């Protein structure tokens, strides 16, 4: 409930009184210590509660004892219930006062202690009460009310804790995906099964048909279809060949693979997913902050209403008026417990984030879930977002006085220091031609425009028109050829050598098969889609035309993307930015909702509020649906909690008594209070479907 509250052992939150959740659920089936404790207290004292209630309801008819002695018997039976079974509630109520954080336990503590202390005094010293308090030979006592409230609250907590345990089912299912062992190929060629914790970066592993991929890595030998649906939500198995990436915990279906481990332990995609889901579950939605404030003041208002109820009945009610006042004041305190209000949004967030993770959508925090449904404008990068992000080298064209292979060799030598996908394509293209690459010196990356450095004493600049203009390199003789390539959708980079244009290199990046479907789904919701890319405008327009995107911004720098986001926000638009590279990070952070492709860089994912594990734009449409359903569920819970209290408090206070003769027993109020919390959690669990 309060993410900032942390301690190294089980216990309760000093602010809201709820049980603290473990930061990382475990796969064992052990129940929470609080659930075990509450169950023991409930069942050990349940016979005593039944006995006290029976005596209170039927004792005067059976006349087994005189009524004064019956009060003493009820006192003896009630002491273990109130002082032992109900002790955790009084501790929490006291903590709420100490921390100036009134909550449901404040009301329960006040209500049960008022009924119990009054009854103890009435039993031990009945003479202090006026004669109007005497009924059937004794001062009226309400031990059964205190006992039943404690037992029903315990029962409600048991049901609530069991239901809350189901909200972490998605996390547990993710944790259960990881295999326990891996088959390692040793340097001598021998193979052995080792615990997953003993796998290190660089180890060579064998993944046999039907086995799970142990850790993140790359295929070095073999071919197989791998089922990644448990992490990405992609229903069809993906064919993996040499050089392709593997995600740990995915299932190898039919072929044998040999892989090299690249990420192990807490660095794997699975571990990252689990941590991001836990982070989102521990965060607080803006809607929850409002509910917290309402609950805080609501408790104080309820206490005031209970005091007013006590005195109003005492002064104006029928005899015994002060007894009526006490009973109705206790009913007000109990039925007004804001537990349902406090649980309304956290339960929805916990269930939704876990469910979304199984579909390949990771929300960083609750605010992202709440805001995503409001997005009306989506800015998308091209490379790695609309396209596969695995560019292939297309061709090289040399300027007069330069050879094509030399242009490619120099460009590839310089690009060895870059992690950009286009650079990787050029390097692979050079190596496929058998060209010998040299070490680059003084490497500099001008984010979004290209790279610079020296190779074999030659000063090189490789990038787009903006970089060439910055370096005062004239590319007029190559412009027509570059434009022709861009109209085909290729990305074009100029190479400058010692201040002179040496040639251009074209790299093509295929559009993802799912992009058309994703854009159609987004446009169907009325979302405005804008492409903003560092590629040349002609290339960008060629891709946009094929995809039906009307608004295109080409050759934009990171600062330009940032300014575009800001401009749209100033125009009143709610903006989401989707990208996968370092150059997208500023805009991802600035946008109302940043969406990172899970296939992109760590910087991009750290800057975004939402990560799509598969790197598939269809996940944006899925995330929007999840956001809409979650907020609708939260509103249902909040409306239910508010209506429940709005109707329950006046009834408990006795406002309808003059017209209907209805009064609400504190015991019925306790039952209704417990069931309201369970109903809110049950409604939240519907999101799993």
XYZ file of N, CA, C and O in Angstrom, residues 376 474 503 513 636:
20
model
N -3.271 10.034 -27.052
C -3.959 10.237 -28.335
C -2.983 10.439 -29.495
O -3.391 10.525 -30.644
N 31.301 18.570 -48.950
C 30.321 18.700 -50.025
C 29.967 17.326 -50.587
O 30.849 16.544 -50.936
N 32.163 8.553 -50.879
C 31.143 7.649 -51.395
C 29.977 7.560 -50.435
O 29.893 8.287 -49.433
N 6.867 -7.763 -39.996
C 5.599 -8.298 -40.524
C 4.379 -7.823 -39.738
O 3.283 -7.726 -40.282
N -14.410 0.782 -10.566
C -15.463 -0.062 -9.992
C -15.223 -0.296 -8.506
O -16.143 -0.196 -7.686
